[in-house]
Every structure is written in structure tokens, then in C-alpha cells.
Amino acid sequence: MKRALFIGRWQPFHNGHKWLIDQKLSQGQPILIAVRDIPPDEKNPLTTGETLNILNAAYAGQDVQVISIPDIESVNYGRGVGYEINEFVPPEDVGYISATDIRNQIRSGDEGWKSNVDDSVHDLVEKYLR
């Protein structure tokens, strides 16, 4: 069965990401989430393994497969490739969410980040980013 592919860093996975993936999941489409294997740094503090753990926890029991891929330079396609290219524009209530802001809030002890991250992964996100 074909899957809808989502590629990202997910640093950390938040409700904007969840909204995006849920657009296809709510249509009954199986999902493949690809995590770019990048070395941790200031902008990307989570390891690839930590990110995989968070995503697997967020979608436990659902038709979602999470994998690691080598870092990519670009995504390219030709015509007639046999799959759709879709852009989903998030509504304002999740479109503003910034992973950078979430990381900064966690570092400063501001609990406000929790409203922008799915409850199922609060503990992991906090564990990895504190």
C-alpha cells in the first residue's frame, strides 16, 4: 500500500507538524515520516534517535511508520512520477507554532510550550530538551 511521505527535522515535533500529518491520516492514508539524520546543534538539539522516539510515541497504534534517512540537499521529481505533490496551509491556530520558540521556552522554564505540543509526547520532549 502506498504511504503519504513527510520529511523533516521535527525539532521538536509539535501541533503544527501534527496538524499537517493528520491531514492525510484523517483520510485513511497510511503515513511514512522520514527523519533527516543530522548531527545535533543549537538549532537541532535532538538526536535522530530521540526524534524517532518522540514520533513513534505520538503515533503509537496508528498506521504510521517512522524512519531515519540520510540528510538531504533537496527533494526532486520529474513529470508523471506516479504520486501527488501536496501543500497544506495550516490554520492560524497552529500555523504560528515555532519549534525554535518551543525550545527556548523549555530552556527558560516557561511551561507555555505544552499547549503547542501533543500531550502524548510532553514527557519525552521535556526529557530530551531540558
Short mmCIF file of N, CA and C in Angstrom, two decimals:
data_model
loop_
_atom_site.label_atom_id
_atom_site.label_comp_id
_atom_site.label_asym_id
_atom_site.label_seq_id
_atom_site.Cartn_x
_atom_site.Cartn_y
_atom_site.Cartn_z
N MET A 1 0.83 -1.18 0.00
CA MET A 1 0.00 0.00 0.00
C MET A 1 0.88 1.25 0.00
N LYS A 2 0.49 2.23 -0.78
CA LYS A 2 1.23 3.49 -0.84
C LYS A 2 1.04 4.28 0.44
N ARG A 3 2.05 5.04 0.81
CA ARG A 3 2.02 5.88 2.01
C ARG A 3 2.23 7.33 1.64
N ALA A 4 1.69 8.23 2.44
CA ALA A 4 1.96 9.65 2.30
C ALA A 4 3.27 9.93 3.03
N LEU A 5 4.22 10.56 2.36
CA LEU A 5 5.55 10.80 2.91
C LEU A 5 5.67 12.22 3.44
N PHE A 6 6.23 12.32 4.64
CA PHE A 6 6.54 13.60 5.26
C PHE A 6 8.00 13.56 5.68
N ILE A 7 8.79 14.54 5.23
CA ILE A 7 10.22 14.60 5.54
C ILE A 7 10.46 15.82 6.41
N GLY A 8 11.23 15.66 7.47
CA GLY A 8 11.52 16.82 8.29
C GLY A 8 12.58 16.56 9.33
N ARG A 9 12.86 17.63 10.10
CA ARG A 9 13.77 17.53 11.23
C ARG A 9 12.99 17.28 12.51
N TRP A 10 11.79 17.87 12.62
CA TRP A 10 10.89 17.65 13.75
C TRP A 10 11.58 17.98 15.08
N GLN A 11 12.07 19.21 15.22
CA GLN A 11 12.95 19.61 16.34
C GLN A 11 12.31 20.61 17.30
N PRO A 12 11.37 20.32 18.12
CA PRO A 12 10.71 19.03 18.31
C PRO A 12 9.39 18.98 17.54
N PHE A 13 8.84 17.79 17.46
CA PHE A 13 7.53 17.57 16.88
C PHE A 13 6.50 18.38 17.68
N HIS A 14 5.66 19.16 16.98
CA HIS A 14 4.68 20.00 17.66
C HIS A 14 3.33 19.92 16.95
N ASN A 15 2.35 20.65 17.47
CA ASN A 15 0.98 20.56 16.96
C ASN A 15 0.83 21.04 15.52
N GLY A 16 1.71 21.91 15.06
CA GLY A 16 1.70 22.29 13.64
C GLY A 16 2.08 21.11 12.76
N HIS A 17 3.12 20.37 13.18
CA HIS A 17 3.51 19.16 12.47
C HIS A 17 2.38 18.13 12.52
N LYS A 18 1.79 17.98 13.71
CA LYS A 18 0.71 17.01 13.88
C LYS A 18 -0.47 17.34 12.97
N TRP A 19 -0.83 18.63 12.91
CA TRP A 19 -1.94 19.05 12.03
C TRP A 19 -1.64 18.64 10.60
N LEU A 20 -0.41 18.89 10.13
CA LEU A 20 -0.03 18.59 8.76
C LEU A 20 -0.16 17.09 8.47
N ILE A 21 0.43 16.27 9.30
CA ILE A 21 0.40 14.82 9.08
C ILE A 21 -1.03 14.29 9.19
N ASP A 22 -1.79 14.85 10.12
CA ASP A 22 -3.17 14.39 10.30
C ASP A 22 -4.07 14.69 9.11
N GLN A 23 -3.68 15.61 8.22
CA GLN A 23 -4.47 15.88 7.04
C GLN A 23 -4.61 14.62 6.18
N LYS A 24 -3.55 13.89 6.02
CA LYS A 24 -3.59 12.65 5.24
C LYS A 24 -4.05 11.47 6.09
N LEU A 25 -3.64 11.43 7.34
CA LEU A 25 -4.04 10.34 8.22
C LEU A 25 -5.55 10.30 8.39
N SER A 26 -6.18 11.47 8.47
CA SER A 26 -7.64 11.53 8.64
C SER A 26 -8.39 11.06 7.39
N GLN A 27 -7.69 10.97 6.28
CA GLN A 27 -8.28 10.45 5.04
C GLN A 27 -8.09 8.93 4.94
N GLY A 28 -7.53 8.34 5.99
CA GLY A 28 -7.29 6.90 6.00
C GLY A 28 -6.02 6.51 5.26
N GLN A 29 -5.18 7.48 4.97
CA GLN A 29 -3.94 7.22 4.23
C GLN A 29 -2.83 6.81 5.19
N PRO A 30 -2.18 5.68 4.97
CA PRO A 30 -1.03 5.32 5.79
C PRO A 30 0.08 6.36 5.61
N ILE A 31 0.86 6.55 6.64
CA ILE A 31 1.86 7.62 6.67
C ILE A 31 3.26 7.05 6.81
N LEU A 32 4.22 7.70 6.15
CA LEU A 32 5.64 7.43 6.34
C LEU A 32 6.30 8.75 6.72
N ILE A 33 6.84 8.81 7.94
CA ILE A 33 7.54 10.00 8.41
C ILE A 33 9.03 9.72 8.33
N ALA A 34 9.74 10.55 7.57
CA ALA A 34 11.19 10.41 7.41
C ALA A 34 11.88 11.50 8.23
N VAL A 35 12.75 11.07 9.10
CA VAL A 35 13.51 11.98 9.96
C VAL A 35 14.90 12.13 9.35
N ARG A 36 15.26 13.37 9.01
CA ARG A 36 16.60 13.63 8.47
C ARG A 36 17.64 13.36 9.54
N ASP A 37 18.60 12.53 9.24
CA ASP A 37 19.66 12.17 10.18
C ASP A 37 20.72 13.27 10.16
N ILE A 38 20.60 14.17 11.13
CA ILE A 38 21.51 15.31 11.21
C ILE A 38 22.18 15.33 12.57
N PRO A 39 23.40 15.84 12.64
CA PRO A 39 24.04 15.93 13.95
C PRO A 39 23.38 17.01 14.79
N PRO A 40 23.21 16.78 16.08
CA PRO A 40 22.62 17.81 16.93
C PRO A 40 23.47 19.09 16.93
N ASP A 41 22.79 20.22 16.99
CA ASP A 41 23.45 21.51 17.12
C ASP A 41 22.48 22.45 17.84
N GLU A 42 22.81 23.72 17.92
CA GLU A 42 21.97 24.70 18.62
C GLU A 42 20.55 24.73 18.08
N LYS A 43 20.39 24.69 16.77
CA LYS A 43 19.08 24.78 16.12
C LYS A 43 18.35 23.43 16.10
N ASN A 44 19.09 22.35 16.18
CA ASN A 44 18.55 20.99 16.12
C ASN A 44 19.11 20.18 17.28
N PRO A 45 18.64 20.42 18.51
CA PRO A 45 19.27 19.80 19.68
C PRO A 45 18.94 18.33 19.88
N LEU A 46 17.91 17.82 19.24
CA LEU A 46 17.54 16.42 19.42
C LEU A 46 18.38 15.52 18.52
N THR A 47 18.75 14.37 19.04
CA THR A 47 19.41 13.38 18.18
C THR A 47 18.34 12.75 17.29
N THR A 48 18.79 12.09 16.26
CA THR A 48 17.85 11.39 15.38
C THR A 48 17.07 10.34 16.17
N GLY A 49 17.75 9.61 17.05
CA GLY A 49 17.08 8.59 17.87
C GLY A 49 16.02 9.19 18.78
N GLU A 50 16.31 10.33 19.38
CA GLU A 50 15.32 10.98 20.24
C GLU A 50 14.09 11.41 19.43
N THR A 51 14.35 11.96 18.25
CA THR A 51 13.25 12.37 17.38
C THR A 51 12.40 11.18 16.96
N LEU A 52 13.03 10.08 16.62
CA LEU A 52 12.29 8.86 16.27
C LEU A 52 11.43 8.41 17.44
N ASN A 53 11.97 8.45 18.66
CA ASN A 53 11.21 8.05 19.85
C ASN A 53 9.97 8.93 20.04
N ILE A 54 10.14 10.23 19.88
CA ILE A 54 9.02 11.16 20.05
C ILE A 54 7.93 10.89 19.01
N LEU A 55 8.32 10.74 17.75
CA LEU A 55 7.33 10.50 16.69
C LEU A 55 6.63 9.16 16.87
N ASN A 56 7.38 8.13 17.25
CA ASN A 56 6.76 6.82 17.49
C ASN A 56 5.76 6.89 18.64
N ALA A 57 6.09 7.65 19.68
CA ALA A 57 5.16 7.80 20.81
C ALA A 57 3.92 8.58 20.39
N ALA A 58 4.10 9.60 19.57
CA ALA A 58 2.97 10.43 19.14
C ALA A 58 1.98 9.65 18.28
N TYR A 59 2.47 8.69 17.52
CA TYR A 59 1.60 7.95 16.60
C TYR A 59 1.49 6.47 16.94
N ALA A 60 1.73 6.12 18.19
CA ALA A 60 1.62 4.73 18.63
C ALA A 60 0.23 4.19 18.31
N GLY A 61 0.19 3.01 17.74
CA GLY A 61 -1.08 2.35 17.44
C GLY A 61 -1.77 2.85 16.18
N GLN A 62 -1.15 3.75 15.46
CA GLN A 62 -1.74 4.27 14.22
C GLN A 62 -0.93 3.76 13.02
N ASP A 63 -1.48 3.90 11.84
CA ASP A 63 -0.82 3.40 10.64
C ASP A 63 0.24 4.39 10.17
N VAL A 64 1.25 4.54 11.02
CA VAL A 64 2.34 5.49 10.77
C VAL A 64 3.65 4.75 10.97
N GLN A 65 4.51 4.82 9.96
CA GLN A 65 5.85 4.25 10.04
C GLN A 65 6.83 5.41 10.11
N VAL A 66 7.78 5.33 11.01
CA VAL A 66 8.78 6.39 11.19
C VAL A 66 10.15 5.80 10.88
N ILE A 67 10.90 6.48 10.00
CA ILE A 67 12.23 6.00 9.61
C ILE A 67 13.23 7.15 9.66
N SER A 68 14.48 6.80 9.69
CA SER A 68 15.58 7.76 9.57
C SER A 68 16.08 7.70 8.13
N ILE A 69 16.40 8.88 7.57
CA ILE A 69 17.00 8.93 6.24
C ILE A 69 18.27 9.79 6.32
N PRO A 70 19.22 9.57 5.42
CA PRO A 70 20.37 10.46 5.40
C PRO A 70 19.91 11.89 5.15
N ASP A 71 20.70 12.86 5.62
CA ASP A 71 20.34 14.25 5.39
C ASP A 71 20.23 14.49 3.88
N ILE A 72 19.36 15.41 3.51
CA ILE A 72 19.10 15.66 2.10
C ILE A 72 19.44 17.10 1.73
N GLU A 73 19.80 17.30 0.49
CA GLU A 73 20.09 18.62 -0.05
C GLU A 73 18.83 19.20 -0.70
N SER A 74 18.03 18.33 -1.32
CA SER A 74 16.82 18.79 -1.99
C SER A 74 15.88 17.61 -2.23
N VAL A 75 14.63 17.92 -2.55
CA VAL A 75 13.65 16.92 -2.97
C VAL A 75 13.34 17.24 -4.42
N ASN A 76 13.48 16.27 -5.28
CA ASN A 76 13.36 16.49 -6.72
C ASN A 76 12.41 15.48 -7.33
N TYR A 77 11.72 15.87 -8.37
CA TYR A 77 10.83 14.94 -9.05
C TYR A 77 10.72 15.32 -10.52
N GLY A 78 10.34 14.35 -11.31
CA GLY A 78 10.10 14.58 -12.73
C GLY A 78 8.61 14.51 -13.00
N ARG A 79 8.23 14.69 -14.21
CA ARG A 79 6.79 14.64 -14.51
C ARG A 79 6.32 13.19 -14.59
N GLY A 80 5.06 13.00 -14.29
CA GLY A 80 4.48 11.67 -14.38
C GLY A 80 5.13 10.66 -13.45
N VAL A 81 5.47 11.08 -12.23
CA VAL A 81 6.19 10.20 -11.32
C VAL A 81 5.29 9.21 -10.59
N GLY A 82 3.97 9.37 -10.71
CA GLY A 82 3.06 8.41 -10.11
C GLY A 82 2.63 8.71 -8.69
N TYR A 83 2.87 9.93 -8.23
CA TYR A 83 2.39 10.33 -6.91
C TYR A 83 2.09 11.81 -6.91
N GLU A 84 1.29 12.21 -5.91
CA GLU A 84 0.89 13.61 -5.79
C GLU A 84 1.96 14.42 -5.06
N ILE A 85 1.97 15.69 -5.34
CA ILE A 85 2.73 16.66 -4.56
C ILE A 85 1.68 17.58 -3.94
N ASN A 86 1.59 17.60 -2.61
CA ASN A 86 0.54 18.37 -1.93
C ASN A 86 1.15 19.42 -1.01
N GLU A 87 0.50 20.57 -0.96
CA GLU A 87 0.85 21.58 0.04
C GLU A 87 -0.38 21.83 0.88
N PHE A 88 -0.23 21.75 2.19
CA PHE A 88 -1.31 22.04 3.12
C PHE A 88 -0.94 23.31 3.87
N VAL A 89 -1.84 24.27 3.86
CA VAL A 89 -1.62 25.53 4.56
C VAL A 89 -2.35 25.44 5.90
N PRO A 90 -1.60 25.49 7.00
CA PRO A 90 -2.23 25.30 8.31
C PRO A 90 -3.08 26.49 8.72
N PRO A 91 -4.11 26.25 9.52
CA PRO A 91 -4.91 27.35 10.05
C PRO A 91 -4.08 28.15 11.06
N GLU A 92 -4.52 29.35 11.35
CA GLU A 92 -3.77 30.24 12.24
C GLU A 92 -3.49 29.63 13.61
N ASP A 93 -4.42 28.79 14.12
CA ASP A 93 -4.22 28.27 15.48
C ASP A 93 -3.03 27.32 15.61
N VAL A 94 -2.51 26.81 14.49
CA VAL A 94 -1.29 26.00 14.54
C VAL A 94 -0.20 26.53 13.62
N GLY A 95 -0.56 27.38 12.68
CA GLY A 95 0.40 27.89 11.71
C GLY A 95 1.49 28.75 12.31
N TYR A 96 1.23 29.33 13.46
CA TYR A 96 2.20 30.22 14.10
C TYR A 96 3.23 29.46 14.94
N ILE A 97 3.00 28.18 15.22
CA ILE A 97 3.85 27.43 16.14
C ILE A 97 5.27 27.32 15.59
N SER A 98 6.22 27.61 16.45
CA SER A 98 7.63 27.58 16.09
C SER A 98 8.39 26.63 16.99
N ALA A 99 9.10 25.68 16.40
CA ALA A 99 9.92 24.77 17.20
C ALA A 99 11.02 25.53 17.94
N THR A 100 11.53 26.59 17.31
CA THR A 100 12.54 27.43 17.98
C THR A 100 11.96 28.03 19.26
N ASP A 101 10.74 28.56 19.18
CA ASP A 101 10.10 29.12 20.36
C ASP A 101 9.88 28.05 21.44
N ILE A 102 9.49 26.87 21.02
CA ILE A 102 9.28 25.77 21.98
C ILE A 102 10.59 25.44 22.68
N ARG A 103 11.67 25.32 21.93
CA ARG A 103 12.97 25.02 22.54
C ARG A 103 13.37 26.11 23.53
N ASN A 104 13.17 27.37 23.13
CA ASN A 104 13.53 28.50 24.01
C ASN A 104 12.68 28.51 25.28
N GLN A 105 11.39 28.21 25.16
CA GLN A 105 10.51 28.16 26.33
C GLN A 105 10.94 27.06 27.29
N ILE A 106 11.28 25.90 26.76
CA ILE A 106 11.71 24.79 27.61
C ILE A 106 12.99 25.18 28.35
N ARG A 107 13.94 25.75 27.64
CA ARG A 107 15.21 26.15 28.26
C ARG A 107 15.02 27.19 29.36
N SER A 108 14.02 28.07 29.18
CA SER A 108 13.80 29.14 30.17
C SER A 108 12.85 28.73 31.29
N GLY A 109 12.30 27.51 31.21
CA GLY A 109 11.38 27.04 32.24
C GLY A 109 9.95 27.50 32.06
N ASP A 110 9.62 28.10 30.92
CA ASP A 110 8.26 28.55 30.61
C ASP A 110 7.43 27.35 30.16
N GLU A 111 6.40 27.02 30.91
CA GLU A 111 5.56 25.85 30.62
C GLU A 111 4.58 26.09 29.46
N GLY A 112 4.56 27.29 28.89
CA GLY A 112 3.65 27.61 27.80
C GLY A 112 3.81 26.74 26.57
N TRP A 113 4.98 26.16 26.40
CA TRP A 113 5.24 25.31 25.25
C TRP A 113 4.29 24.11 25.19
N LYS A 114 3.80 23.68 26.35
CA LYS A 114 2.98 22.47 26.41
C LYS A 114 1.69 22.60 25.62
N SER A 115 1.18 23.81 25.45
CA SER A 115 -0.04 23.99 24.67
C SER A 115 0.19 23.81 23.17
N ASN A 116 1.45 23.77 22.76
CA ASN A 116 1.78 23.63 21.34
C ASN A 116 2.35 22.26 20.97
N VAL A 117 2.39 21.36 21.95
CA VAL A 117 2.95 20.02 21.74
C VAL A 117 1.92 19.00 22.23
N ASP A 118 1.72 17.94 21.46
CA ASP A 118 0.76 16.91 21.82
C ASP A 118 1.09 16.32 23.19
N ASP A 119 0.04 16.18 24.01
CA ASP A 119 0.21 15.65 25.38
C ASP A 119 0.97 14.33 25.41
N SER A 120 0.80 13.49 24.38
CA SER A 120 1.40 12.16 24.38
C SER A 120 2.92 12.19 24.36
N VAL A 121 3.52 13.34 24.02
CA VAL A 121 4.98 13.39 23.94
C VAL A 121 5.59 14.46 24.85
N HIS A 122 4.80 15.08 25.72
CA HIS A 122 5.33 16.09 26.64
C HIS A 122 6.53 15.57 27.41
N ASP A 123 6.40 14.40 28.00
CA ASP A 123 7.47 13.87 28.84
C ASP A 123 8.76 13.65 28.06
N LEU A 124 8.65 13.09 26.86
CA LEU A 124 9.85 12.86 26.06
C LEU A 124 10.49 14.17 25.61
N VAL A 125 9.68 15.11 25.13
CA VAL A 125 10.23 16.38 24.67
C VAL A 125 10.94 17.08 25.83
N GLU A 126 10.30 17.09 26.98
CA GLU A 126 10.90 17.73 28.15
C GLU A 126 12.18 17.00 28.58
N LYS A 127 12.14 15.69 28.58
CA LYS A 127 13.31 14.89 28.97
C LYS A 127 14.51 15.20 28.06
N TYR A 128 14.27 15.27 26.76
CA TYR A 128 15.37 15.45 25.81
C TYR A 128 15.84 16.90 25.71
N LEU A 129 14.98 17.86 26.00
CA LEU A 129 15.34 19.27 25.79
C LEU A 129 15.63 20.07 27.05
N ARG A 130 15.48 19.48 28.22
CA ARG A 130 15.81 20.20 29.47
C ARG A 130 17.28 20.20 29.72
#
